[in-house]
Coordinates of C-alpha atoms in Angstrom, one line a residue:
M1 CA 40.4 43.6 31.1
E2 CA 41.2 40.0 30.4
I3 CA 44.4 39.4 28.4
K4 CA 44.1 36.7 25.7
T5 CA 47.4 35.0 25.2
F6 CA 47.3 32.2 22.7
L7 CA 45.7 30.3 19.9
D8 CA 45.7 26.5 19.8
F9 CA 44.7 23.8 17.3
E10 CA 42.1 21.4 18.6
F11 CA 43.0 18.7 16.1
D12 CA 46.0 16.8 14.7
I13 CA 47.2 19.0 11.8
D14 CA 49.3 16.1 10.4
E15 CA 46.3 13.7 10.4
L16 CA 44.2 16.4 8.7
R17 CA 47.0 16.8 6.0
S18 CA 47.1 13.1 5.4
K19 CA 43.5 12.7 4.4
S20 CA 42.1 13.4 0.9
A21 CA 38.9 15.3 2.0
P22 CA 38.8 15.1 5.8
L23 CA 35.7 17.2 6.2
Y24 CA 33.5 15.5 3.6
C25 CA 30.4 13.9 5.1
R26 CA 27.2 13.1 3.2
Y27 CA 24.4 11.3 5.0
A28 CA 22.6 8.5 3.0
S29 CA 19.3 10.4 3.1
E30 CA 20.8 13.6 1.7
L31 CA 21.9 14.7 -1.8
E32 CA 24.5 17.2 -0.6
P33 CA 27.3 16.9 2.0
Q34 CA 27.1 18.6 5.4
T35 CA 28.5 22.1 5.5
A36 CA 32.2 22.2 6.6
Y37 CA 33.7 25.0 8.7
I38 CA 36.7 26.4 10.5
E39 CA 35.9 27.6 14.0
I40 CA 37.7 30.1 16.2
D41 CA 36.5 29.9 19.8
C42 CA 37.0 33.4 21.3
R43 CA 36.6 32.1 24.8
N44 CA 39.8 30.2 24.9
G45 CA 41.6 30.6 21.5
A46 CA 40.8 27.1 20.3
I47 CA 40.9 26.7 16.5
D48 CA 38.9 23.7 15.2
V49 CA 37.6 22.3 11.9
G50 CA 34.6 20.1 11.3
Y51 CA 31.2 19.7 9.7
Y52 CA 27.7 20.3 11.0
S53 CA 26.7 16.9 12.4
E54 CA 23.0 17.6 12.3
I55 CA 20.9 17.8 9.1
G56 CA 19.9 21.4 8.8
N57 CA 23.2 22.7 10.3
A58 CA 21.9 23.3 13.8
V59 CA 24.6 25.1 15.8
P60 CA 25.7 24.9 19.5
V61 CA 24.9 27.7 21.9
A62 CA 28.5 29.2 21.8
V63 CA 28.2 29.6 18.0
A64 CA 24.6 30.9 18.1
Y65 CA 25.7 33.6 20.6
Q66 CA 28.9 34.3 18.6
R67 CA 31.3 33.4 21.3
A68 CA 32.7 30.9 18.8
R69 CA 32.9 32.1 15.2
R70 CA 32.4 29.7 12.3
Y71 CA 33.5 30.2 8.7
S72 CA 32.2 27.9 6.0
I73 CA 34.6 26.1 3.7
P74 CA 34.1 23.6 0.9
A75 CA 33.4 20.1 2.2
N76 CA 35.5 18.5 -0.6
V77 CA 38.7 20.6 0.0
S78 CA 41.8 18.6 0.1
G79 CA 43.3 17.9 3.6
K80 CA 46.8 19.1 2.4
A81 CA 45.5 22.4 1.1
L82 CA 43.4 23.0 4.3
A83 CA 46.4 22.2 6.6
E84 CA 48.6 24.6 4.6
L85 CA 46.1 27.4 4.9
L86 CA 45.7 26.8 8.7
E87 CA 49.4 26.9 9.2
S88 CA 50.0 30.0 7.1
S89 CA 51.1 33.2 8.8
E90 CA 48.3 35.0 7.0
F91 CA 45.6 32.8 8.5
L92 CA 47.1 32.8 12.0
A93 CA 47.4 36.6 12.0
L94 CA 43.8 37.0 11.0
A95 CA 42.7 34.4 13.6
E96 CA 44.6 36.3 16.2
R97 CA 42.9 39.6 15.4
I98 CA 39.5 37.9 15.6
Y99 CA 40.4 36.2 18.9
Q100 CA 41.7 39.4 20.4
G101 CA 38.9 41.6 19.0
V102 CA 35.9 39.6 20.3
T103 CA 34.7 40.4 23.8
I104 CA 32.2 38.3 25.6
N105 CA 29.7 40.1 27.9
Q106 CA 26.6 39.1 29.7
N107 CA 23.3 40.3 28.2
G108 CA 20.4 39.2 30.3
G109 CA 20.8 35.5 30.8
N110 CA 23.2 35.0 27.9
F111 CA 26.9 35.6 27.2
I112 CA 27.2 37.3 23.8
G113 CA 30.4 37.7 21.7
R114 CA 30.8 41.0 20.0
A115 CA 33.6 41.8 17.5
D116 CA 35.3 45.2 17.4
D117 CA 35.9 47.0 14.1
D118 CA 39.3 45.3 13.6
A119 CA 38.0 41.8 14.3
Q120 CA 35.1 42.4 11.8
E121 CA 37.6 43.6 9.2
A122 CA 39.8 40.5 9.9
E123 CA 36.7 38.3 9.5
E124 CA 36.1 39.8 6.0
E125 CA 39.7 39.3 5.1
L126 CA 39.6 35.7 6.4
R127 CA 36.5 34.9 4.3
S128 CA 38.4 36.3 1.2
Q129 CA 41.3 34.1 2.1
L130 CA 39.1 31.0 2.4
H131 CA 38.0 31.5 -1.3
S132 CA 41.5 30.3 -2.2
L133 CA 40.5 26.8 -1.1
N134 CA 38.2 26.6 -4.2
H135 CA 41.4 25.9 -6.2
H136 CA 42.0 22.8 -4.2
L137 CA 38.8 20.8 -4.4
L138 CA 38.5 17.1 -5.1
E139 CA 36.1 15.7 -7.6
V140 CA 33.5 13.7 -5.7
W141 CA 32.4 10.4 -7.1
D142 CA 29.9 7.9 -5.8
V143 CA 31.9 4.7 -5.1
D144 CA 29.8 2.5 -7.5
D145 CA 29.9 5.0 -10.3
W146 CA 33.7 5.5 -10.0
L147 CA 34.3 1.7 -9.9
F148 CA 31.9 0.4 -12.4
T149 CA 30.7 3.0 -14.9
N150 CA 33.5 2.1 -17.3
H151 CA 35.1 -1.0 -15.7
V152 CA 34.2 -4.4 -14.4
L153 CA 35.1 -6.0 -11.0
E154 CA 38.1 -8.0 -12.2
E155 CA 39.8 -4.8 -13.5
H156 CA 39.9 -3.5 -10.0
W157 CA 40.3 -6.7 -8.0
Y158 CA 41.4 -10.0 -9.4
H159 CA 43.8 -12.3 -7.5
E160 CA 45.1 -10.0 -4.9
P161 CA 43.8 -9.8 -1.3
L162 CA 40.9 -7.3 -0.8
R163 CA 42.9 -5.0 1.4
L164 CA 45.5 -4.6 -1.4
A165 CA 42.9 -3.9 -4.0
V166 CA 41.4 -1.2 -1.8
E167 CA 44.7 0.4 -1.2
N168 CA 45.6 0.4 -4.9
L169 CA 42.2 2.0 -5.7
R170 CA 42.7 4.6 -2.9
I171 CA 46.1 5.6 -4.4
A172 CA 44.6 5.8 -7.9
A173 CA 41.8 8.1 -6.6
E174 CA 44.3 10.4 -4.9
E175 CA 46.3 10.6 -8.1
E176 CA 43.2 11.6 -10.0
S177 CA 42.2 14.2 -7.3
V178 CA 39.0 12.2 -6.7
F179 CA 37.2 11.7 -3.4
I180 CA 35.2 8.5 -3.2
D181 CA 31.9 8.9 -1.5
G182 CA 31.4 5.4 -0.1
D183 CA 33.4 2.4 1.0
L184 CA 35.6 0.8 -1.6
G185 CA 35.9 -2.5 0.2
T186 CA 32.1 -2.8 0.7
A187 CA 31.5 -1.9 -3.0
L188 CA 34.0 -4.6 -4.2
L189 CA 32.5 -7.2 -1.9
D190 CA 28.9 -6.3 -3.0
S191 CA 29.9 -6.6 -6.6
A192 CA 31.6 -10.0 -6.1
H193 CA 28.6 -11.2 -4.1
F194 CA 26.2 -10.2 -6.9
R195 CA 28.3 -12.0 -9.4
F196 CA 28.6 -15.1 -7.2
R197 CA 24.9 -15.3 -6.6
H198 CA 24.0 -14.8 -10.3
G199 CA 26.4 -17.4 -11.6
Y200 CA 29.0 -15.1 -13.1
T201 CA 32.7 -16.0 -13.0
V202 CA 34.6 -14.9 -10.0
S203 CA 38.1 -15.5 -8.7
K204 CA 39.4 -17.4 -5.7
A205 CA 40.3 -14.1 -4.0
H206 CA 36.6 -13.0 -4.4
V207 CA 35.3 -16.3 -3.0
D208 CA 37.8 -16.3 -0.1
A209 CA 36.8 -12.7 0.8
L210 CA 33.1 -13.4 0.6
L211 CA 33.6 -16.4 2.9
A212 CA 35.7 -14.5 5.3
H213 CA 33.1 -11.7 5.6
G214 CA 30.2 -14.1 6.1
M215 CA 28.6 -13.3 2.8
I216 CA 28.5 -16.9 1.6
G217 CA 28.7 -20.2 3.4
L218 CA 31.5 -22.8 3.5
D219 CA 29.3 -25.3 1.5
E220 CA 28.7 -22.6 -1.2
S221 CA 32.4 -21.9 -1.5
Q222 CA 33.2 -25.6 -1.8
Q223 CA 30.6 -26.0 -4.5
W224 CA 32.1 -23.1 -6.4
R225 CA 35.6 -24.7 -6.2
E226 CA 34.2 -27.8 -7.8
Q227 CA 32.6 -25.9 -10.7
S228 CA 35.5 -24.7 -12.8
W229 CA 33.3 -22.9 -15.4
R230 CA 32.5 -20.4 -12.7
H231 CA 36.2 -19.6 -12.2
L232 CA 37.9 -16.6 -13.6
P233 CA 41.1 -17.7 -15.4
D234 CA 44.4 -17.6 -13.6
K235 CA 45.6 -14.7 -15.7
Q236 CA 43.7 -12.0 -17.4
E237 CA 43.9 -12.3 -21.2

């Protein structure tokens, strides 16, 4: 009988911990995010986390034949909470029981994983433990809704460089336990571009960023610099 000796994380636990919602992925054509999961590969003891990359949640052969076991978790769970759970002695003990209790045998042309009674019991206990993640979910906002439902561009980005505005917004979102669905930098640039094209006032930082990203031409930026009525004031009143 094969002796299984260890479990091993297939990802950087510190990187996982550092991200607000590391497993959140919503494709542009979809209303809901992809299903996230924890996976225990009973062939080699590898523990992994991820989300189903294909719409419809198609699974690889190893999962279909239960050689690797997947357990669904909320896509918007915080990275810190997920890392703490994965490192907990309770989770690791349950994962060990599952790993040790699943045998893989050939059945016709396929290799099938089958869990013994203790592994099945551990899986039920694990699913119960995973419910605790529901207490650590981030509120998900569309990037434009979060930025502009109650605010205008210059309240988020005025004279500072774009990268600093984005970093400040990222910190604010984390403090509010919010996950932003979309790219903050792109949303700010798009808003500045709209204002520029439609004759609204913008700041020098906005124009410099639009020029640097190829969204306006040098002649357009020069024309703006000569039209003081299109300039936001040096200081907000």
